Amino acid sequence: MTLMWIALLPLVGMLVPMVTASHGRRTCSLATAVLPALALLLMLAQLPALSSGEALRASVAWIPSLGLELAFRLDGLSVLFNLLILGIGLLILLYAHFYLAAEEPFGRFYAYLILFMASMVGIVMADNLILLWLYWELTSLSSFLLIGFWSHRSDARKGARMALTVTGAGGLALLAGLLLLGDMVGSYAMDDVLTGGEAILADPRYPVMLVLVLLGAFTKSAQFPFQFWLPHAMAAPTPVSAYLHSATMVKAGIFLMARLHPAIAGSELWSVVVSLIGMATMLYGAWFALLKTDLKGILAFSTVSHLGLITVLLGIGSPMAVLAALFHILNHASFKAALFMSAGIIDHEAGTRELGRLGGLRKAMPVTALLTTVAGAAMAGVPLLNGFISKEMFFTETLETPVLAGLSWVLPVLAALGGILSVAYSLRLVHAVFFKPAKADPPHTPHEPPWLMRAPVELLVTLCVVVGLAPVLAEGLLGLAVEAVLGAPLDFHLAIWHGLNLPLAMSALALVAGITAYWRHADLRHFHRGFSAVDARLVFEATLQCLGRWSEHSLKRFEGGSLQRYMSWLLFASLLMGSLGLARISGLTGPLGNQPIDGAVLLGAALLVFGGIATAVTHRFRLISLIMLSVVGLVVALTFARFSAPDLALTQLSVEVVTMILLMLALFFLPQKTPTESSNRRNLRDVVLASSLGLVVASLNYAVLTRDNSPISGFFLENSIPGGGGHNVVNVILVDFRGFDTLGEITVLALAGLAIFKLLNRLRLFMPHSDSEGRLWSPDRYPAVLTSISMALLPLALLVSAFIFLRGHNEPGGGFIAGLVTAVALILLYMARGVEWSQERLDFPYQPVAVAGVGIATLTGLGSWLFGYPFLTSAFGHFHLPLIGEFELATAMLFDLGVYLAVVGATLMILANLGKVTTVHRPAKEPKSEDNASPQRPRKETT
Amino acid sequence: MESLYAITTGVLTASGLYLVLRSRTFPVVVGLTLLSYAVNLFLFSMGGLTTDGAALINGVKEYADPLPQALVLTAIVIGFAMTAFVVILAMRARSEAGNDHVDGRKHEAGEGRR
């Protein structure tokens, strides 16, 4: 469980700065440091348990079906990286406390920083490939936030975007690679992967997987040719650069290669690709570090170079090379973080990072000068400092490796060249800033920073010296880490002096030639100027824009903003799928065959076919089309009645009435005729498409109807009375068996009503003053016959709906139908008497009715919880009342009441509100406005 | 009878789809309604075509399949809600865009008013 805390405490710690930011920077910084420090201490407390060489594990199932577990492990490698991430992270926090200007939002900055820290901790502790990848993506996102922290600066935004694009794209490749890897092993658990090396190497998909995983690692660790994002990420505040580019972000790729070393290394492909790419990166970075004039630019390229060095070592892959790689990770993190922070101090105190404007600073900042010089010397590989030892190990390994067979002399030569350049740029960095006389004055008068701001640098430089003098001290930690990578303990001894040998000679050569190179620096720059410069950012932006244009262009082919086109694509696709399905069944007519046709059915079918086709044909004359539609609707209701579905017939009939009123009302506000627009070709295409789909549907329907289907309805028929207490199975299904669906459905209904209510709000409408033929509306306001009939009909209709409602459980009927009947009766009143008249008498909004309906239904469902039953369990019983006799009550009835209210509320909300719109726009009784007034109710169009 | 039923469903589907492909909102709404009739008939028939066998437990031996009926019943009501929503949306679109084209296209003067 402690492991979970180590991994998750920093994540929780992200919230701390946001909460404490208002209490001043000092409190906020202190509070923010607490949780990461706690995580660090917890981890150190685990160290004794690790000495056996076995990793500690903790896991919680997350999505087992995907092989995803919230699993963490702590082994030597995780410890090494966690020390860097948490330890240097805390130092960075201290440094940032002084670095950020007073007005900057430090709370937000800390939150990003800790989020980043937490995601790095997650990467190094993940015990599951997918979890590792999730954290990997989280580092990409949080580093984006950090690099772009000064979002008012264009270079920060662009740098952040570039880093996100490159590392995010690499992350996708990595995901693919990890999925392949997990597939090869059959598990995403880290242990299975690490022990599955042989199976992985033998798998034919190995090269593809390796390339994908390496793409992820190389983009993250800024390896050639993806190195270009790192220098641009220097637009970040210096604490961020110091953190991301010394200890964390760019080391994630290195970590991945080390972590997966037992699983995916060990092939020739790995050695050649990784070591050559590493070498190229090392030389490229070193060369440009020598030429840059911006302090952070030099450091950025030197970081690229050192990452290349570590990659070469991992590519060589022998046990000692892995040890050297891990050791150099540690050393590089310490001196590079120190150098970045020094650069930040110089920038902070002198106001510039340009070498041209700096110089002679050793007088003004003697302590910083000393610290930077020592750290720079460590970077150059000067003896008695930590960088020297790991660099010597690097030289040794390049001499001994058999990677390039006959060409194996190439590696040491290139390594020595890298060493020379490294000495030269380190020397230049230190000399130009502190010792060379200044050419121009810096913007501020330089002075020493506050002691606490320098403290992290002092600590790190002390580490460089101590490890350099007594490398034995690092042996324990490295031993653990190298055992975690190799899977077996390695017997080794770190020493400063190995006697007079070739690596020592290479170091000496590097020192001498490096000093010479710096001395002849002007010549080098002259040589470099002979090449035309390529600005990585411009190339990147141009590529992105080109890609953007291309994708926009290709997207427009599909998504041009035309509904008709979308529909035709959609229908075409379903036609294809439907035909494919049909093509695979055996014979259209199934074993059941046809039932005999009778006259009524024939007539009904003829009416339906006629009505359907007529609706389509007359669609330009919308009123006629609508009347044809209503023919279809009515015959559909009859069809339901004919084929033993009385409930459906009743519902269809009442819905038909409401739909027609609705469409009539809507038609009043829409054009009465459709203009001729589609070309003949388009019409032909649509007819062909629609008819083919109609054919497919008809064939499907016929195929199903003539085959024996084994329905699951037996259960409902058997349990309707014992389980639901009702004889009408359809109703029992609605309010009981599938009550949850019905609840969802009436919620949708109520929502649709509310949405319509909202849509009608402040709607400006076109008010026609005559029909499409130019005839004015009839001046009769409300026909007397309709008025009197509707008055007489209302109580009758309400009575009928009560009757239908009550008997619904046992006979055709129920809440839906009763609700619709009530709604129709009330609407008839509105139509006969006008909105104003009805409004006075029915003076309440319908929204609460619909909401109350949904509420009652939900509460009925919740009620069963009170009795310890699942949601929506129904109960029923028979009761005896004197006079009335035996009768039955079921909770389903209450639920049905909710349905009833929801249907009435929603339907009236839709229709009454729409009706009201006409009244709002009618300029009442002023005779002048006759031109645009609509003195008649819209439904008169039908008469 | 089955073939007749299937043909009817097919014709209604085809007519509905043809209307759905039109360029003005009202025919599209009508088309959707027509299509929903067809779909309801189609779904309803999944339980087979039963004559004189309502799904009421009253001693009769042969029952119609109640499950498609319950599904279609809710589908009818939901269909109404959706039709209502779409048609009001069409009204709103006309009021905002000044025409009743499905893409809210700017149109020739004088058209779309009447």
Short mmCIF file of N, CA and C in Angstrom, two decimals, chain A residues 697-796:
data_model
loop_
_atom_site.label_atom_id
_atom_site.label_comp_id
_atom_site.label_asym_id
_atom_site.label_seq_id
_atom_site.Cartn_x
_atom_site.Cartn_y
_atom_site.Cartn_z
N VAL A 697 -35.15 -3.32 -47.26
CA VAL A 697 -35.97 -3.42 -46.04
C VAL A 697 -37.09 -4.43 -46.24
N ALA A 698 -37.75 -4.35 -47.42
CA ALA A 698 -38.84 -5.28 -47.68
C ALA A 698 -38.33 -6.71 -47.66
N SER A 699 -37.18 -6.95 -48.30
CA SER A 699 -36.66 -8.32 -48.34
C SER A 699 -36.31 -8.79 -46.94
N LEU A 700 -35.67 -7.92 -46.18
CA LEU A 700 -35.32 -8.28 -44.81
C LEU A 700 -36.57 -8.66 -44.03
N ASN A 701 -37.56 -7.78 -44.15
CA ASN A 701 -38.80 -7.99 -43.40
C ASN A 701 -39.44 -9.32 -43.79
N TYR A 702 -39.46 -9.55 -45.09
CA TYR A 702 -40.08 -10.78 -45.58
C TYR A 702 -39.29 -11.99 -45.09
N ALA A 703 -37.97 -11.88 -45.17
CA ALA A 703 -37.13 -12.99 -44.74
C ALA A 703 -37.38 -13.32 -43.28
N VAL A 704 -37.51 -12.30 -42.47
CA VAL A 704 -37.72 -12.55 -41.03
C VAL A 704 -39.11 -13.14 -40.80
N LEU A 705 -40.11 -12.57 -41.50
CA LEU A 705 -41.49 -12.98 -41.26
C LEU A 705 -41.73 -14.44 -41.62
N THR A 706 -41.00 -14.92 -42.60
CA THR A 706 -41.26 -16.28 -43.03
C THR A 706 -40.36 -17.28 -42.33
N ARG A 707 -39.60 -16.80 -41.37
CA ARG A 707 -38.76 -17.74 -40.63
C ARG A 707 -39.29 -17.89 -39.21
N ASP A 708 -38.98 -19.04 -38.66
CA ASP A 708 -39.44 -19.26 -37.30
C ASP A 708 -38.54 -18.49 -36.34
N ASN A 709 -39.17 -17.60 -35.58
CA ASN A 709 -38.37 -16.88 -34.59
C ASN A 709 -38.69 -17.46 -33.23
N SER A 710 -37.68 -17.67 -32.45
CA SER A 710 -37.98 -18.19 -31.12
C SER A 710 -37.96 -17.01 -30.15
N PRO A 711 -39.15 -16.48 -29.85
CA PRO A 711 -39.21 -15.26 -29.05
C PRO A 711 -38.89 -15.54 -27.57
N ILE A 712 -38.49 -14.49 -26.88
CA ILE A 712 -38.23 -14.63 -25.46
C ILE A 712 -39.46 -14.20 -24.67
N SER A 713 -40.59 -13.99 -25.38
CA SER A 713 -41.75 -13.42 -24.70
C SER A 713 -42.45 -14.40 -23.79
N GLY A 714 -42.12 -15.69 -23.91
CA GLY A 714 -42.76 -16.68 -23.06
C GLY A 714 -42.66 -16.29 -21.60
N PHE A 715 -41.49 -15.78 -21.23
CA PHE A 715 -41.27 -15.35 -19.85
C PHE A 715 -42.27 -14.30 -19.43
N PHE A 716 -42.48 -13.30 -20.30
CA PHE A 716 -43.39 -12.20 -19.95
C PHE A 716 -44.82 -12.70 -19.85
N LEU A 717 -45.19 -13.59 -20.78
CA LEU A 717 -46.56 -14.09 -20.76
C LEU A 717 -46.82 -14.89 -19.49
N GLU A 718 -45.81 -15.68 -19.09
CA GLU A 718 -46.01 -16.51 -17.90
C GLU A 718 -46.01 -15.70 -16.62
N ASN A 719 -45.14 -14.68 -16.58
CA ASN A 719 -44.95 -13.97 -15.32
C ASN A 719 -45.79 -12.72 -15.18
N SER A 720 -46.55 -12.41 -16.23
CA SER A 720 -47.30 -11.17 -16.19
C SER A 720 -48.24 -11.12 -14.98
N ILE A 721 -49.01 -12.17 -14.77
CA ILE A 721 -49.95 -12.15 -13.64
C ILE A 721 -49.26 -12.44 -12.30
N PRO A 722 -48.47 -13.53 -12.20
CA PRO A 722 -47.83 -13.76 -10.90
C PRO A 722 -46.82 -12.67 -10.54
N GLY A 723 -46.07 -12.13 -11.50
CA GLY A 723 -45.01 -11.18 -11.17
C GLY A 723 -45.48 -9.75 -11.18
N GLY A 724 -46.34 -9.38 -12.14
CA GLY A 724 -46.70 -7.99 -12.28
C GLY A 724 -48.13 -7.69 -11.91
N GLY A 725 -48.93 -8.73 -11.69
CA GLY A 725 -50.30 -8.52 -11.27
C GLY A 725 -51.17 -7.89 -12.33
N GLY A 726 -50.87 -8.10 -13.61
CA GLY A 726 -51.69 -7.49 -14.64
C GLY A 726 -51.96 -8.48 -15.75
N HIS A 727 -53.13 -8.33 -16.43
CA HIS A 727 -53.47 -9.23 -17.51
C HIS A 727 -52.96 -8.70 -18.85
N ASN A 728 -52.80 -7.37 -18.95
CA ASN A 728 -52.32 -6.79 -20.20
C ASN A 728 -50.78 -6.83 -20.20
N VAL A 729 -50.26 -7.81 -20.93
CA VAL A 729 -48.82 -8.05 -20.86
C VAL A 729 -48.02 -6.85 -21.36
N VAL A 730 -48.54 -6.21 -22.42
CA VAL A 730 -47.81 -5.06 -22.97
C VAL A 730 -47.65 -3.98 -21.90
N ASN A 731 -48.74 -3.71 -21.21
CA ASN A 731 -48.68 -2.69 -20.17
C ASN A 731 -47.78 -3.12 -19.02
N VAL A 732 -47.86 -4.42 -18.67
CA VAL A 732 -47.01 -4.88 -17.57
C VAL A 732 -45.53 -4.76 -17.95
N ILE A 733 -45.23 -5.06 -19.21
CA ILE A 733 -43.83 -4.90 -19.65
C ILE A 733 -43.41 -3.44 -19.49
N LEU A 734 -44.31 -2.54 -19.89
CA LEU A 734 -43.96 -1.12 -19.88
C LEU A 734 -43.74 -0.59 -18.48
N VAL A 735 -44.65 -0.94 -17.57
CA VAL A 735 -44.58 -0.30 -16.26
C VAL A 735 -43.85 -1.16 -15.25
N ASP A 736 -43.57 -2.42 -15.60
CA ASP A 736 -42.97 -3.28 -14.60
C ASP A 736 -41.67 -3.92 -15.08
N PHE A 737 -41.80 -4.90 -16.00
CA PHE A 737 -40.60 -5.62 -16.41
C PHE A 737 -39.54 -4.68 -16.96
N ARG A 738 -39.96 -3.81 -17.87
CA ARG A 738 -39.01 -2.89 -18.49
C ARG A 738 -39.29 -1.46 -18.04
N GLY A 739 -39.69 -1.32 -16.78
CA GLY A 739 -40.05 0.00 -16.26
C GLY A 739 -38.93 1.00 -16.38
N PHE A 740 -37.71 0.51 -16.27
CA PHE A 740 -36.57 1.42 -16.33
C PHE A 740 -36.48 2.09 -17.71
N ASP A 741 -36.75 1.29 -18.76
CA ASP A 741 -36.75 1.86 -20.11
C ASP A 741 -37.81 2.95 -20.22
N THR A 742 -39.00 2.62 -19.69
CA THR A 742 -40.10 3.58 -19.78
C THR A 742 -39.75 4.86 -19.05
N LEU A 743 -39.09 4.71 -17.90
CA LEU A 743 -38.68 5.89 -17.14
C LEU A 743 -37.76 6.75 -18.00
N GLY A 744 -36.81 6.08 -18.65
CA GLY A 744 -35.91 6.82 -19.54
C GLY A 744 -36.70 7.50 -20.64
N GLU A 745 -37.70 6.80 -21.14
CA GLU A 745 -38.43 7.32 -22.28
C GLU A 745 -39.25 8.55 -21.91
N ILE A 746 -39.94 8.49 -20.76
CA ILE A 746 -40.73 9.68 -20.42
C ILE A 746 -39.81 10.83 -20.07
N THR A 747 -38.59 10.51 -19.60
CA THR A 747 -37.63 11.59 -19.36
C THR A 747 -37.28 12.28 -20.67
N VAL A 748 -37.04 11.45 -21.70
CA VAL A 748 -36.74 12.04 -23.01
C VAL A 748 -37.91 12.90 -23.48
N LEU A 749 -39.10 12.38 -23.28
CA LEU A 749 -40.29 13.12 -23.70
C LEU A 749 -40.35 14.47 -23.01
N ALA A 750 -40.17 14.46 -21.69
CA ALA A 750 -40.21 15.71 -20.94
C ALA A 750 -39.09 16.64 -21.39
N LEU A 751 -37.92 16.06 -21.66
CA LEU A 751 -36.79 16.88 -22.10
C LEU A 751 -37.09 17.52 -23.45
N ALA A 752 -37.68 16.72 -24.36
CA ALA A 752 -38.02 17.27 -25.67
C ALA A 752 -38.98 18.44 -25.49
N GLY A 753 -39.97 18.27 -24.58
CA GLY A 753 -40.91 19.35 -24.32
C GLY A 753 -40.20 20.59 -23.82
N LEU A 754 -39.28 20.39 -22.88
CA LEU A 754 -38.56 21.54 -22.31
C LEU A 754 -37.70 22.21 -23.38
N ALA A 755 -37.05 21.38 -24.21
CA ALA A 755 -36.19 21.95 -25.25
C ALA A 755 -37.03 22.77 -26.22
N ILE A 756 -38.23 22.27 -26.55
CA ILE A 756 -39.09 23.02 -27.47
C ILE A 756 -39.54 24.32 -26.83
N PHE A 757 -39.87 24.24 -25.57
CA PHE A 757 -40.24 25.45 -24.82
C PHE A 757 -39.14 26.49 -24.94
N LYS A 758 -37.91 26.02 -24.82
CA LYS A 758 -36.76 26.92 -24.89
C LYS A 758 -36.57 27.45 -26.31
N LEU A 759 -36.75 26.57 -27.29
CA LEU A 759 -36.56 26.98 -28.68
C LEU A 759 -37.58 28.01 -29.10
N LEU A 760 -38.78 27.92 -28.52
CA LEU A 760 -39.84 28.85 -28.91
C LEU A 760 -39.66 30.21 -28.25
N ASN A 761 -38.78 30.24 -27.27
CA ASN A 761 -38.54 31.48 -26.55
C ASN A 761 -37.97 32.54 -27.50
N ARG A 762 -38.61 33.70 -27.53
CA ARG A 762 -38.17 34.82 -28.37
C ARG A 762 -38.01 34.44 -29.84
N LEU A 763 -38.85 33.55 -30.28
CA LEU A 763 -38.78 33.16 -31.68
C LEU A 763 -39.43 34.25 -32.53
N ARG A 764 -38.70 34.69 -33.55
CA ARG A 764 -39.30 35.67 -34.46
C ARG A 764 -39.80 34.90 -35.67
N LEU A 765 -41.06 35.07 -36.00
CA LEU A 765 -41.62 34.25 -37.06
C LEU A 765 -42.14 35.08 -38.21
N PHE A 766 -42.18 34.43 -39.34
CA PHE A 766 -42.78 35.08 -40.50
C PHE A 766 -44.27 34.81 -40.44
N MET A 767 -45.04 35.87 -40.43
CA MET A 767 -46.48 35.70 -40.30
C MET A 767 -47.16 35.91 -41.64
N PRO A 768 -47.60 34.86 -42.27
CA PRO A 768 -48.29 35.07 -43.53
C PRO A 768 -49.68 35.67 -43.28
N HIS A 769 -50.10 36.55 -44.16
CA HIS A 769 -51.45 37.09 -43.96
C HIS A 769 -52.45 36.45 -44.88
N SER A 770 -51.96 35.55 -45.74
CA SER A 770 -52.90 34.84 -46.61
C SER A 770 -52.30 33.47 -46.89
N ASP A 771 -53.09 32.61 -47.52
CA ASP A 771 -52.53 31.30 -47.82
C ASP A 771 -51.72 31.37 -49.11
N SER A 772 -51.25 30.22 -49.57
CA SER A 772 -50.30 30.24 -50.68
C SER A 772 -50.95 30.74 -51.97
N GLU A 773 -52.27 30.68 -52.06
CA GLU A 773 -52.95 31.16 -53.25
C GLU A 773 -53.24 32.64 -53.17
N GLY A 774 -52.88 33.26 -52.07
CA GLY A 774 -53.13 34.68 -51.93
C GLY A 774 -54.46 35.00 -51.31
N ARG A 775 -55.19 33.98 -50.85
CA ARG A 775 -56.49 34.26 -50.20
C ARG A 775 -56.27 34.64 -48.76
N LEU A 776 -56.99 35.66 -48.31
CA LEU A 776 -56.86 36.06 -46.90
C LEU A 776 -57.52 35.01 -46.03
N TRP A 777 -57.08 34.93 -44.78
CA TRP A 777 -57.69 33.97 -43.86
C TRP A 777 -59.14 34.35 -43.59
N SER A 778 -59.93 33.36 -43.29
CA SER A 778 -61.35 33.62 -43.02
C SER A 778 -61.50 34.50 -41.79
N PRO A 779 -62.39 35.46 -41.83
CA PRO A 779 -62.55 36.37 -40.69
C PRO A 779 -63.28 35.74 -39.51
N ASP A 780 -63.94 34.59 -39.70
CA ASP A 780 -64.62 33.95 -38.56
C ASP A 780 -63.58 33.58 -37.53
N ARG A 781 -63.83 33.96 -36.30
CA ARG A 781 -62.81 33.64 -35.30
C ARG A 781 -62.93 32.18 -34.88
N TYR A 782 -64.00 31.83 -34.21
CA TYR A 782 -64.09 30.45 -33.77
C TYR A 782 -65.43 29.88 -34.17
N PRO A 783 -65.44 28.80 -34.93
CA PRO A 783 -66.71 28.25 -35.40
C PRO A 783 -67.56 27.75 -34.23
N ALA A 784 -68.80 28.10 -34.27
CA ALA A 784 -69.69 27.83 -33.13
C ALA A 784 -69.88 26.35 -32.90
N VAL A 785 -69.97 25.59 -33.99
CA VAL A 785 -70.23 24.15 -33.84
C VAL A 785 -69.09 23.50 -33.07
N LEU A 786 -67.88 23.81 -33.53
CA LEU A 786 -66.71 23.22 -32.90
C LEU A 786 -66.67 23.61 -31.42
N THR A 787 -66.96 24.91 -31.15
CA THR A 787 -66.91 25.40 -29.78
C THR A 787 -67.83 24.59 -28.89
N SER A 788 -69.06 24.41 -29.33
CA SER A 788 -69.99 23.72 -28.43
C SER A 788 -69.66 22.24 -28.31
N ILE A 789 -69.23 21.64 -29.44
CA ILE A 789 -68.90 20.22 -29.35
C ILE A 789 -67.73 20.01 -28.42
N SER A 790 -66.71 20.87 -28.54
CA SER A 790 -65.52 20.66 -27.73
C SER A 790 -65.84 20.79 -26.25
N MET A 791 -66.77 21.74 -25.94
CA MET A 791 -67.15 21.91 -24.54
C MET A 791 -67.80 20.63 -24.00
N ALA A 792 -68.67 20.06 -24.84
CA ALA A 792 -69.38 18.87 -24.39
C ALA A 792 -68.43 17.68 -24.32
N LEU A 793 -67.45 17.70 -25.23
CA LEU A 793 -66.56 16.56 -25.35
C LEU A 793 -65.56 16.49 -24.22
N LEU A 794 -65.20 17.64 -23.68
CA LEU A 794 -64.10 17.67 -22.71
C LEU A 794 -64.32 16.74 -21.52
N PRO A 795 -65.46 16.88 -20.79
CA PRO A 795 -65.63 15.98 -19.64
C PRO A 795 -65.70 14.52 -20.05
N LEU A 796 -66.32 14.30 -21.20
CA LEU A 796 -66.42 12.94 -21.69
C LEU A 796 -65.03 12.35 -21.97
#
